[in-house]
């Protein structure tokens, strides 16, 4: 067996597989990430720690 | 020479007995010479020891190897590096890292305004549940409310104001948009400024609108809903003088007759209706109401009926009148208005079951004052009037709630008023149209030509959260805050006023619609601040609302208390009803032809009127009746299908007049013949990647001049259109039975049912069928301490599916998309199996929520080659995601088929990785692993909640109790059908259900020892057998 | 000739190479195990905070800064504002404190190098352990003696289970308060 040809075809195959797996994953994807979103608690909101609690009668 | 000779002599004169070749024997010159050389000629010609050798010597090679290894070692960072841990700069005081905070607010997904509690972690809302103290919904919300959280983090929400340009829409600054619009408003002159909106439920927002009208006097407000109670309202106005129809005491009704009324499914506040209805069917108190449903298509309410009959919608009026006449004839009531109707003839003409009608009559007579007849919103005015008369004559006004009445802040505009608007638009009499978070281009009937008329209006402004059909044809699109980012209040009932507060500052560059209007009222774009509406709201409460509350504490305290609770109770009188004024009531008959096709357009259980079409969880929620996801369809009875020669998935063309629609057909058991039922809310355009291409837009079949009712058309036609369209239904996926064998679910005792009469006679009839002592290969583990179990009361389970969406939200379940649902790869951990028994015309329907049974002797546990699924000492079947290699042997062994496998990384697969966008990661429940490809998952009995309860108990130093944990499905179920707790906890509610005489287990004979007890459904019919 | 070369490779070189690889791997695996688990990992922090000074000499309680440790799963690292509780006044002219104050003024959170990290699929719960009476030093070592904090425990599942299974031997003083720690999977893996 031609050793050079073996390694050439094996590496080409690996490169081909990698390429074809790469293409659908990056280029055909819509980018849903817009600019960075900040999470900020509204300071005027009132929270509670437990579920069943009432404050005002 | 002598050598030669010697050589010659030895080699050239070899022993004549030993020769290797003829050449040698015959002393061939060449051969003899060749022996002197080691190699044959020419072989070593290209061998040059100094050529063809690598330039690198062995030494150099080794040196290089060592050097690159050393370099690699140095260049890599420390493999022990674990990244960074970054705390707050200033920690907000309400946050305890790892513990959730709850905010009380109001859900504005529909006009019911249920009180909600939003659970947040580190400032991010992650789960929504009902507010337990809220008097209306009492801790429960519907599936749409649960899934609403996905709308907050939707990557396709509008993030910037947009202005129409020649190429589409361009970004525009708020200041610029505001000043442009203020200019258009101020220059409207005598031309109308039309504000189009959905139902106004907020008193403060109404005040903003009034201020707006004061500032711009030509303003006119048009409010609409695609599905509304306008027919009921006008009927009540005619009967009692006021359009405010009452709420019903469903829990006190002994007999309920639902006429084309889906009160458990889509009408009114269905969460409240379901809770109250289920209170009347209790196996512990042994009280059972009886539900009669007479409808044209199988609905959620119909599935739960004790007696069900099919009737075309246009025949309902004659039916009620016939009932009145018959009751009059029997002397139960005194009424002469229906003298020309005969029940016997009606029953014969419409093929109703005579026995059932007799039962109905007798029940109505026997339960005067304790029964209620309810007609659905789809019915025209005359049916409602007839029903009101019948209810009054039977004394059923008793069941009208007087403690609480629904409140209508602003009447919806009638179709005539909307037509006036379109006329004015046609005549260029309208300067500005403002759409407040509504979608008239999609919802209005096409013959109003609203879309085309919008082009005649100089300024069209649409305020919306996401792009939709109306926004597409607007000049300005202004993005709105989501419900969870907004301030507000809401009044839909007497006695309570709810508050809405934001749990998170706006994620994008959006504003509240009230703030936008307030900015325009002030005519200066600089007036806007983030707290503009908050201040207005607080001011309105202080001046107008607080005085009416007659509270003993000062305003600021009340305000913060009300924000904490989510509502404030008001002391308002309820409602009383006088008698019907029979004179002047013109009861006109509706002519109908039982051979013609009737088209019924209904509200979708999943996406409402279409506003949730971009919500993947709701699109994937199986329809409660047909279990179809991701589509709508034309549902017809199987007789009609035979007449048309169509099968499931065939395309048909439905037309009313000149309006046509081609869509797939679905044969629905229990539908009336010659009736076509289609759900609206699908076929959306420009509405986002999830909604696009989903379903068929049946709004095109609506007419602005309906003859019978806005949603029922009696002159429809249907023809086979040719071609097929696959509908993705989840129901067939989990069937293991041979379809030729009917009622296998009954034969295998998966569904065990009885009747109330049988239960009263012989209360342990279910226990008789259960297998006796089952032998086991293993010695069963003794659970002497805490052991978790679940009990599902099938008497209360309506099959609504709220539990499924709650589980999806709690456990980060991905949306897989229609193509995967077609391959039965939906990832919902909980499903509701729906079985039919009896005939396809008149089936009996049984629902059963199916989830991991956490079997004591689970067949899935001993086959895992990597021990990824094991059993815990407190009875849970555990799933360890990081060990799972994806053999799927466990799912193979599961007799209930409740294990779901991640065939893909569905988050990556669905819609090009829509769910992988970084904003949606904010929505994940941080206590639950987000699974990737190749991993098996299933219901864990909300183990994260169990562990949290355990840690809470450890913190307090007390042992954990079964009542400490509420699973997500249990919390969400509006009828409280699901119970969860410790099977060894003898004094708990759950214990009663675990050991109930009606309790059974599914496939118990397999000896897997499941831990989900099903309480058998009892049908309240007159016989003992089903 | 080619046939015999391949044959030689497969029958002689290959098993030999494989054996060398496996044995060297096994040897280095176990020899380097503690280091690979991170035992002894003591990274340089952005601010040279000394636990020996604060927790050791000044005897400030662990919970003064790590407030969540008895309330939630995470112990947490104190916010810059917590440091400023004292350091708006205390030693405010020292170079490290000046660095700290700069972070506070700029509103930037302090990126400490993380030392203790259990994989994401293990949901460790601090509050259960602390509330049962287990002291911080049992797992984190003698923090009060450390100028720079290092990882003292391997924090592998084996080490956790070792303590869970022998709880009474490891903590004889808590014999009445604690039972054996959980051995079932879903206590940590969910």
mmCIF file of N, CA, C and O in Angstrom, chain B residues 78-91 96-99 121 870-874 876 878-882 926-929 943-944 947 950-952 954-955, chain C residues 35-36 38-41 68 70-74 77-81 103-104 107-115 117 121 123 125 127-128 131-132 151 184-187 189-190:
data_model
loop_
_atom_site.group_PDB
_atom_site.id
_atom_site.type_symbol
_atom_site.label_atom_id
_atom_site.label_comp_id
_atom_site.label_asym_id
_atom_site.label_seq_id
_atom_site.Cartn_x
_atom_site.Cartn_y
_atom_site.Cartn_z
ATOM 1 N N UNK B 78 -2.448 27.562 33.453
ATOM 2 C CA UNK B 78 -2.501 26.592 34.538
ATOM 3 C C UNK B 78 -3.765 25.764 34.378
ATOM 4 O O UNK B 78 -4.864 26.297 34.353
ATOM 5 N N UNK B 79 -3.607 24.459 34.244
ATOM 6 C CA UNK B 79 -4.792 23.642 34.018
ATOM 7 C C UNK B 79 -5.697 23.638 35.229
ATOM 8 O O UNK B 79 -6.822 23.206 35.173
ATOM 9 N N UNK B 80 -5.175 24.116 36.346
ATOM 10 C CA UNK B 80 -6.011 24.137 37.535
ATOM 11 C C UNK B 80 -6.841 25.410 37.621
ATOM 12 O O UNK B 80 -7.600 25.595 38.541
ATOM 13 N N UNK B 81 -6.665 26.282 36.633
ATOM 14 C CA UNK B 81 -7.373 27.553 36.657
ATOM 15 C C UNK B 81 -8.872 27.329 36.580
ATOM 16 O O UNK B 81 -9.365 26.706 35.653
ATOM 17 N N UNK B 82 -9.589 27.837 37.542
ATOM 18 C CA UNK B 82 -11.030 27.611 37.550
ATOM 19 C C UNK B 82 -11.792 28.883 37.200
ATOM 20 O O UNK B 82 -12.943 29.040 37.567
ATOM 21 N N UNK B 83 -11.133 29.790 36.539
ATOM 22 C CA UNK B 83 -11.835 31.007 36.160
ATOM 23 C C UNK B 83 -11.920 31.964 37.317
ATOM 24 O O UNK B 83 -11.111 31.934 38.231
ATOM 25 N N UNK B 84 -12.923 32.784 37.256
ATOM 26 C CA UNK B 84 -13.058 33.812 38.271
ATOM 27 C C UNK B 84 -14.391 33.718 38.971
ATOM 28 O O UNK B 84 -15.340 33.161 38.436
ATOM 29 N N UNK B 85 -14.426 34.254 40.171
ATOM 30 C CA UNK B 85 -15.708 34.338 40.877
ATOM 31 C C UNK B 85 -15.924 35.815 41.150
ATOM 32 O O UNK B 85 -15.088 36.480 41.758
ATOM 33 N N UNK B 86 -16.994 36.349 40.625
ATOM 34 C CA UNK B 86 -17.197 37.791 40.640
ATOM 35 C C UNK B 86 -18.437 38.140 41.450
ATOM 36 O O UNK B 86 -19.539 37.892 41.006
ATOM 37 N N UNK B 87 -18.264 38.685 42.639
ATOM 38 C CA UNK B 87 -19.435 39.088 43.420
ATOM 39 C C UNK B 87 -19.945 40.450 42.974
ATOM 40 O O UNK B 87 -19.418 41.037 42.037
ATOM 41 N N UNK B 88 -20.959 40.924 43.637
ATOM 42 C CA UNK B 88 -21.502 42.241 43.333
ATOM 43 C C UNK B 88 -20.498 43.319 43.738
ATOM 44 O O UNK B 88 -19.625 43.102 44.551
ATOM 45 N N UNK B 89 -20.695 44.487 43.179
ATOM 46 C CA UNK B 89 -19.965 45.638 43.700
ATOM 47 C C UNK B 89 -20.714 46.156 44.931
ATOM 48 O O UNK B 89 -20.152 46.329 45.996
ATOM 49 N N UNK B 90 -22.002 46.370 44.734
ATOM 50 C CA UNK B 90 -22.861 46.677 45.883
ATOM 51 C C UNK B 90 -24.033 45.714 45.795
ATOM 52 O O UNK B 90 -24.770 45.728 44.823
ATOM 53 N N UNK B 91 -24.169 44.866 46.773
ATOM 54 C CA UNK B 91 -25.225 43.849 46.665
ATOM 55 C C UNK B 91 -26.577 44.474 46.966
ATOM 56 O O UNK B 91 -26.744 45.119 47.984
ATOM 57 N N UNK B 96 -30.664 37.373 48.312
ATOM 58 C CA UNK B 96 -29.818 36.374 48.974
ATOM 59 C C UNK B 96 -29.438 35.420 47.866
ATOM 60 O O UNK B 96 -30.290 34.763 47.265
ATOM 61 N N UNK B 97 -28.144 35.341 47.591
ATOM 62 C CA UNK B 97 -27.691 34.540 46.471
ATOM 63 C C UNK B 97 -28.151 33.095 46.643
ATOM 64 O O UNK B 97 -27.891 32.467 47.650
ATOM 65 N N UNK B 98 -28.863 32.579 45.677
ATOM 66 C CA UNK B 98 -29.294 31.193 45.757
ATOM 67 C C UNK B 98 -30.706 31.027 46.277
ATOM 68 O O UNK B 98 -31.276 29.951 46.197
ATOM 69 N N UNK B 99 -31.290 32.086 46.818
ATOM 70 C CA UNK B 99 -32.672 32.000 47.279
ATOM 71 C C UNK B 99 -33.541 32.867 46.388
ATOM 72 O O UNK B 99 -33.148 33.975 46.033
ATOM 73 N N UNK B 121 -34.726 34.907 40.557
ATOM 74 C CA UNK B 121 -33.444 34.523 41.134
ATOM 75 C C UNK B 121 -32.442 35.581 40.697
ATOM 76 O O UNK B 121 -32.266 35.804 39.505
ATOM 77 N N UNK B 870 -30.776 5.479 39.295
ATOM 78 C CA UNK B 870 -30.763 4.690 40.525
ATOM 79 C C UNK B 870 -31.968 5.079 41.368
ATOM 80 O O UNK B 870 -32.742 5.947 40.989
ATOM 81 N N UNK B 871 -32.095 4.443 42.498
ATOM 82 C CA UNK B 871 -33.237 4.719 43.370
ATOM 83 C C UNK B 871 -32.754 5.337 44.663
ATOM 84 O O UNK B 871 -31.762 4.900 45.226
ATOM 85 N N UNK B 872 -33.455 6.341 45.127
ATOM 86 C CA UNK B 872 -33.019 6.986 46.355
ATOM 87 C C UNK B 872 -33.754 6.379 47.552
ATOM 88 O O UNK B 872 -34.833 5.825 47.389
ATOM 89 N N UNK B 873 -33.198 6.501 48.738
ATOM 90 C CA UNK B 873 -33.875 5.913 49.895
ATOM 91 C C UNK B 873 -35.187 6.609 50.252
ATOM 92 O O UNK B 873 -35.927 6.108 51.081
ATOM 93 N N UNK B 874 -35.459 7.751 49.611
ATOM 94 C CA UNK B 874 -36.776 8.334 49.861
ATOM 95 C C UNK B 874 -37.717 8.114 48.698
ATOM 96 O O UNK B 874 -38.686 8.835 48.528
ATOM 97 N N UNK B 876 -37.418 8.108 45.281
ATOM 98 C CA UNK B 876 -37.363 8.712 43.955
ATOM 99 C C UNK B 876 -36.503 7.884 43.028
ATOM 100 O O UNK B 876 -35.466 7.370 43.427
ATOM 101 N N UNK B 878 -33.888 8.278 40.497
ATOM 102 C CA UNK B 878 -32.990 9.382 40.196
ATOM 103 C C UNK B 878 -32.436 9.277 38.803
ATOM 104 O O UNK B 878 -32.247 8.181 38.281
ATOM 105 N N UNK B 879 -32.136 10.413 38.221
ATOM 106 C CA UNK B 879 -31.511 10.421 36.902
ATOM 107 C C UNK B 879 -30.253 11.263 37.005
ATOM 108 O O UNK B 879 -30.344 12.429 37.346
ATOM 109 N N UNK B 880 -29.112 10.664 36.727
ATOM 110 C CA UNK B 880 -27.855 11.396 36.815
ATOM 111 C C UNK B 880 -27.387 11.679 35.397
ATOM 112 O O UNK B 880 -26.898 10.795 34.698
ATOM 113 N N UNK B 881 -27.546 12.918 34.955
ATOM 114 C CA UNK B 881 -27.321 13.237 33.549
ATOM 115 C C UNK B 881 -25.858 13.070 33.141
ATOM 116 O O UNK B 881 -25.572 12.672 32.021
ATOM 117 N N UNK B 882 -24.928 13.348 34.056
ATOM 118 C CA UNK B 882 -23.546 13.311 33.635
ATOM 119 C C UNK B 882 -23.020 11.900 33.450
ATOM 120 O O UNK B 882 -21.998 11.701 32.821
ATOM 121 N N UNK B 926 -32.030 27.866 37.576
ATOM 122 C CA UNK B 926 -30.633 27.521 37.865
ATOM 123 C C UNK B 926 -30.479 26.248 38.688
ATOM 124 O O UNK B 926 -29.384 25.708 38.771
ATOM 125 N N UNK B 927 -31.574 25.763 39.258
ATOM 126 C CA UNK B 927 -31.468 24.550 40.069
ATOM 127 C C UNK B 927 -31.609 23.282 39.252
ATOM 128 O O UNK B 927 -31.494 22.183 39.775
ATOM 129 N N UNK B 928 -31.914 23.406 37.975
ATOM 130 C CA UNK B 928 -32.130 22.217 37.150
ATOM 131 C C UNK B 928 -31.109 22.213 36.018
ATOM 132 O O UNK B 928 -30.907 23.222 35.355
ATOM 133 N N UNK B 929 -30.503 21.072 35.803
ATOM 134 C CA UNK B 929 -29.510 20.937 34.728
ATOM 135 C C UNK B 929 -30.156 21.191 33.378
ATOM 136 O O UNK B 929 -31.271 20.751 33.116
ATOM 137 N N UNK B 943 -37.206 17.190 42.046
ATOM 138 C CA UNK B 943 -36.223 16.876 43.077
ATOM 139 C C UNK B 943 -35.525 18.151 43.559
ATOM 140 O O UNK B 943 -35.102 18.234 44.708
ATOM 141 N N UNK B 944 -35.441 19.166 42.675
ATOM 142 C CA UNK B 944 -34.795 20.409 43.125
ATOM 143 C C UNK B 944 -35.630 21.059 44.220
ATOM 144 O O UNK B 944 -35.092 21.662 45.149
ATOM 145 N N UNK B 947 -35.052 18.974 47.448
ATOM 146 C CA UNK B 947 -33.767 19.266 48.100
ATOM 147 C C UNK B 947 -33.788 20.644 48.739
ATOM 148 O O UNK B 947 -33.193 20.874 49.787
ATOM 149 N N UNK B 950 -35.552 20.279 51.876
ATOM 150 C CA UNK B 950 -34.692 19.595 52.841
ATOM 151 C C UNK B 950 -33.717 20.573 53.481
ATOM 152 O O UNK B 950 -33.483 20.554 54.688
ATOM 153 N N UNK B 951 -33.151 21.439 52.638
ATOM 154 C CA UNK B 951 -32.167 22.369 53.183
ATOM 155 C C UNK B 951 -32.836 23.407 54.074
ATOM 156 O O UNK B 951 -32.273 23.850 55.080
ATOM 157 N N UNK B 952 -34.072 23.783 53.730
ATOM 158 C CA UNK B 952 -34.826 24.695 54.592
ATOM 159 C C UNK B 952 -35.091 24.044 55.941
ATOM 160 O O UNK B 952 -34.970 24.675 56.993
ATOM 161 N N UNK B 954 -33.354 21.733 57.310
ATOM 162 C CA UNK B 954 -32.079 21.645 58.041
ATOM 163 C C UNK B 954 -31.742 22.985 58.660
ATOM 164 O O UNK B 954 -31.229 23.074 59.767
ATOM 165 N N UNK B 955 -32.079 24.048 57.916
ATOM 166 C CA UNK B 955 -31.783 25.392 58.443
ATOM 167 C C UNK B 955 -32.599 25.657 59.698
ATOM 168 O O UNK B 955 -32.129 26.241 60.657
ATOM 169 N N UNK C 35 -2.532 16.968 42.690
ATOM 170 C CA UNK C 35 -2.280 18.255 42.061
ATOM 171 C C UNK C 35 -3.304 18.548 40.983
ATOM 172 O O UNK C 35 -3.771 19.673 40.839
ATOM 173 N N UNK C 36 -3.676 17.513 40.249
ATOM 174 C CA UNK C 36 -4.658 17.729 39.194
ATOM 175 C C UNK C 36 -6.005 18.110 39.785
ATOM 176 O O UNK C 36 -6.754 18.877 39.204
ATOM 177 N N UNK C 38 -6.314 19.893 42.126
ATOM 178 C CA UNK C 38 -6.199 21.276 42.551
ATOM 179 C C UNK C 38 -5.732 21.446 43.974
ATOM 180 O O UNK C 38 -5.701 22.568 44.463
ATOM 181 N N UNK C 39 -5.379 20.336 44.631
ATOM 182 C CA UNK C 39 -4.932 20.501 46.017
ATOM 183 C C UNK C 39 -3.648 21.303 46.019
ATOM 184 O O UNK C 39 -2.695 20.991 45.328
ATOM 185 N N UNK C 40 -3.668 22.354 46.766
ATOM 186 C CA UNK C 40 -2.499 23.215 46.832
ATOM 187 C C UNK C 40 -2.566 24.390 45.872
ATOM 188 O O UNK C 40 -1.691 25.256 45.885
ATOM 189 N N UNK C 41 -3.611 24.459 45.067
ATOM 190 C CA UNK C 41 -3.736 25.556 44.093
ATOM 191 C C UNK C 41 -3.950 26.850 44.858
ATOM 192 O O UNK C 41 -4.947 27.022 45.548
ATOM 193 N N UNK C 68 -24.218 34.253 52.956
ATOM 194 C CA UNK C 68 -25.272 33.339 52.530
ATOM 195 C C UNK C 68 -25.031 31.906 52.941
ATOM 196 O O UNK C 68 -25.830 31.034 52.630
ATOM 197 N N UNK C 70 -25.232 30.083 55.441
ATOM 198 C CA UNK C 70 -26.204 29.271 56.179
ATOM 199 C C UNK C 70 -27.623 29.451 55.657
ATOM 200 O O UNK C 70 -28.582 28.972 56.250
ATOM 201 N N UNK C 71 -27.778 30.179 54.549
ATOM 202 C CA UNK C 71 -29.126 30.398 54.034
ATOM 203 C C UNK C 71 -29.344 29.762 52.676
ATOM 204 O O UNK C 71 -30.472 29.479 52.297
ATOM 205 N N UNK C 72 -28.269 29.582 51.928
ATOM 206 C CA UNK C 72 -28.503 29.095 50.566
ATOM 207 C C UNK C 72 -27.431 28.110 50.147
ATOM 208 O O UNK C 72 -26.509 27.812 50.895
ATOM 209 N N UNK C 73 -27.553 27.634 48.946
ATOM 210 C CA UNK C 73 -26.585 26.680 48.403
ATOM 211 C C UNK C 73 -25.202 27.283 48.297
ATOM 212 O O UNK C 73 -24.202 26.599 48.480
ATOM 213 N N UNK C 74 -25.140 28.554 47.969
ATOM 214 C CA UNK C 74 -23.849 29.189 47.705
ATOM 215 C C UNK C 74 -23.388 29.973 48.922
ATOM 216 O O UNK C 74 -24.175 30.663 49.543
ATOM 217 N N UNK C 77 -19.149 35.264 47.844
ATOM 218 C CA UNK C 77 -17.965 36.070 48.152
ATOM 219 C C UNK C 77 -18.494 37.474 48.426
ATOM 220 O O UNK C 77 -19.415 37.923 47.748
ATOM 221 N N UNK C 78 -17.967 38.152 49.427
ATOM 222 C CA UNK C 78 -18.586 39.445 49.765
ATOM 223 C C UNK C 78 -18.452 40.473 48.656
ATOM 224 O O UNK C 78 -17.473 40.501 47.916
ATOM 225 N N UNK C 79 -19.443 41.327 48.594
ATOM 226 C CA UNK C 79 -19.410 42.423 47.629
ATOM 227 C C UNK C 79 -18.378 43.451 48.075
ATOM 228 O O UNK C 79 -17.987 43.498 49.241
ATOM 229 N N UNK C 80 -17.950 44.262 47.141
ATOM 230 C CA UNK C 80 -16.940 45.292 47.464
ATOM 231 C C UNK C 80 -17.465 46.190 48.577
ATOM 232 O O UNK C 80 -16.718 46.644 49.439
ATOM 233 N N UNK C 81 -18.759 46.412 48.560
ATOM 234 C CA UNK C 81 -19.342 47.302 49.564
ATOM 235 C C UNK C 81 -19.133 46.765 50.983
ATOM 236 O O UNK C 81 -19.003 47.548 51.928
ATOM 237 N N UNK C 103 -11.964 50.203 42.801
ATOM 238 C CA UNK C 103 -13.017 49.319 42.285
ATOM 239 C C UNK C 103 -14.384 49.811 42.727
ATOM 240 O O UNK C 103 -15.342 49.874 41.964
ATOM 241 N N UNK C 104 -14.447 50.172 44.011
ATOM 242 C CA UNK C 104 -15.740 50.589 44.565
ATOM 243 C C UNK C 104 -16.240 51.846 43.876
ATOM 244 O O UNK C 104 -17.410 51.946 43.495
ATOM 245 N N UNK C 107 -17.460 51.318 40.405
ATOM 246 C CA UNK C 107 -18.633 50.451 40.276
ATOM 247 C C UNK C 107 -18.331 49.136 39.597
ATOM 248 O O UNK C 107 -19.228 48.477 39.083
ATOM 249 N N UNK C 108 -17.035 48.779 39.570
ATOM 250 C CA UNK C 108 -16.673 47.515 38.894
ATOM 251 C C UNK C 108 -16.614 46.416 39.938
ATOM 252 O O UNK C 108 -16.020 46.582 40.994
ATOM 253 N N UNK C 109 -17.233 45.282 39.650
ATOM 254 C CA UNK C 109 -17.110 44.176 40.613
ATOM 255 C C UNK C 109 -15.707 43.579 40.570
ATOM 256 O O UNK C 109 -15.052 43.574 39.530
ATOM 257 N N UNK C 110 -15.248 43.084 41.725
ATOM 258 C CA UNK C 110 -13.885 42.575 41.843
ATOM 259 C C UNK C 110 -13.773 41.154 41.299
ATOM 260 O O UNK C 110 -14.414 40.251 41.799
ATOM 261 N N UNK C 111 -12.957 40.930 40.286
ATOM 262 C CA UNK C 111 -12.861 39.569 39.742
ATOM 263 C C UNK C 111 -11.847 38.724 40.500
ATOM 264 O O UNK C 111 -10.691 38.615 40.123
ATOM 265 N N UNK C 112 -12.294 38.101 41.583
ATOM 266 C CA UNK C 112 -11.422 37.216 42.339
ATOM 267 C C UNK C 112 -11.152 35.943 41.541
ATOM 268 O O UNK C 112 -12.002 35.478 40.800
ATOM 269 N N UNK C 113 -9.941 35.354 41.729
ATOM 270 C CA UNK C 113 -9.643 34.076 41.075
ATOM 271 C C UNK C 113 -10.333 32.993 41.871
ATOM 272 O O UNK C 113 -10.184 32.906 43.089
ATOM 273 N N UNK C 114 -11.072 32.163 41.180
ATOM 274 C CA UNK C 114 -11.839 31.144 41.884
ATOM 275 C C UNK C 114 -10.965 29.966 42.254
ATOM 276 O O UNK C 114 -10.190 29.460 41.440
ATOM 277 N N UNK C 115 -11.096 29.538 43.475
ATOM 278 C CA UNK C 115 -10.275 28.431 43.944
ATOM 279 C C UNK C 115 -11.111 27.171 44.093
ATOM 280 O O UNK C 115 -10.733 26.095 43.674
ATOM 281 N N UNK C 117 -14.135 25.025 43.136
ATOM 282 C CA UNK C 117 -15.200 24.874 42.150
ATOM 283 C C UNK C 117 -15.507 23.404 41.977
ATOM 284 O O UNK C 117 -14.633 22.605 41.663
ATOM 285 N N UNK C 121 -22.505 19.895 37.309
ATOM 286 C CA UNK C 121 -23.537 18.875 37.470
ATOM 287 C C UNK C 121 -23.646 18.401 38.911
ATOM 288 O O UNK C 121 -24.490 17.580 39.225
ATOM 289 N N UNK C 123 -24.644 19.706 42.480
ATOM 290 C CA UNK C 123 -25.310 20.855 43.092
ATOM 291 C C UNK C 123 -25.038 20.816 44.588
ATOM 292 O O UNK C 123 -25.829 20.298 45.370
ATOM 293 N N UNK C 125 -24.651 22.021 48.385
ATOM 294 C CA UNK C 125 -25.467 22.917 49.197
ATOM 295 C C UNK C 125 -24.724 23.260 50.483
ATOM 296 O O UNK C 125 -24.585 22.425 51.367
ATOM 297 N N UNK C 127 -25.604 25.444 52.868
ATOM 298 C CA UNK C 127 -26.386 25.720 54.073
ATOM 299 C C UNK C 127 -26.697 24.441 54.836
ATOM 300 O O UNK C 127 -26.726 24.457 56.070
ATOM 301 N N UNK C 128 -26.911 23.345 54.149
ATOM 302 C CA UNK C 128 -27.215 22.102 54.869
ATOM 303 C C UNK C 128 -26.046 21.708 55.745
ATOM 304 O O UNK C 128 -26.205 21.339 56.914
ATOM 305 N N UNK C 131 -25.564 24.324 58.624
ATOM 306 C CA UNK C 131 -26.627 24.271 59.614
ATOM 307 C C UNK C 131 -26.584 23.000 60.441
ATOM 308 O O UNK C 131 -27.193 22.922 61.502
ATOM 309 N N UNK C 132 -25.897 22.002 59.971
ATOM 310 C CA UNK C 132 -25.753 20.782 60.770
ATOM 311 C C UNK C 132 -24.584 20.892 61.733
ATOM 312 O O UNK C 132 -24.306 19.949 62.465
ATOM 313 N N UNK C 151 -6.460 25.688 47.892
ATOM 314 C CA UNK C 151 -7.408 24.592 48.002
ATOM 315 C C UNK C 151 -6.760 23.487 48.815
ATOM 316 O O UNK C 151 -5.684 23.008 48.480
ATOM 317 N N UNK C 184 -27.123 8.846 48.220
ATOM 318 C CA UNK C 184 -27.892 8.640 46.996
ATOM 319 C C UNK C 184 -27.608 9.778 46.025
ATOM 320 O O UNK C 184 -27.261 10.875 46.411
ATOM 321 N N UNK C 185 -27.795 9.489 44.765
ATOM 322 C CA UNK C 185 -27.337 10.393 43.702
ATOM 323 C C UNK C 185 -28.005 11.757 43.727
ATOM 324 O O UNK C 185 -27.350 12.781 43.589
ATOM 325 N N UNK C 186 -29.347 11.758 43.923
ATOM 326 C CA UNK C 186 -30.029 13.025 43.678
ATOM 327 C C UNK C 186 -29.792 14.061 44.762
ATOM 328 O O UNK C 186 -30.221 15.184 44.629
ATOM 329 N N UNK C 187 -29.069 13.698 45.805
ATOM 330 C CA UNK C 187 -28.698 14.713 46.787
ATOM 331 C C UNK C 187 -27.850 15.782 46.127
ATOM 332 O O UNK C 187 -27.920 16.956 46.473
ATOM 333 N N UNK C 189 -26.721 15.316 42.392
ATOM 334 C CA UNK C 189 -26.812 15.277 40.944
ATOM 335 C C UNK C 189 -28.255 15.353 40.510
ATOM 336 O O UNK C 189 -28.983 14.398 40.612
ATOM 337 N N UNK C 190 -28.654 16.521 40.072
ATOM 338 C CA UNK C 190 -30.014 16.644 39.559
ATOM 339 C C UNK C 190 -29.956 17.539 38.346
ATOM 340 O O UNK C 190 -30.765 18.271 38.040
#
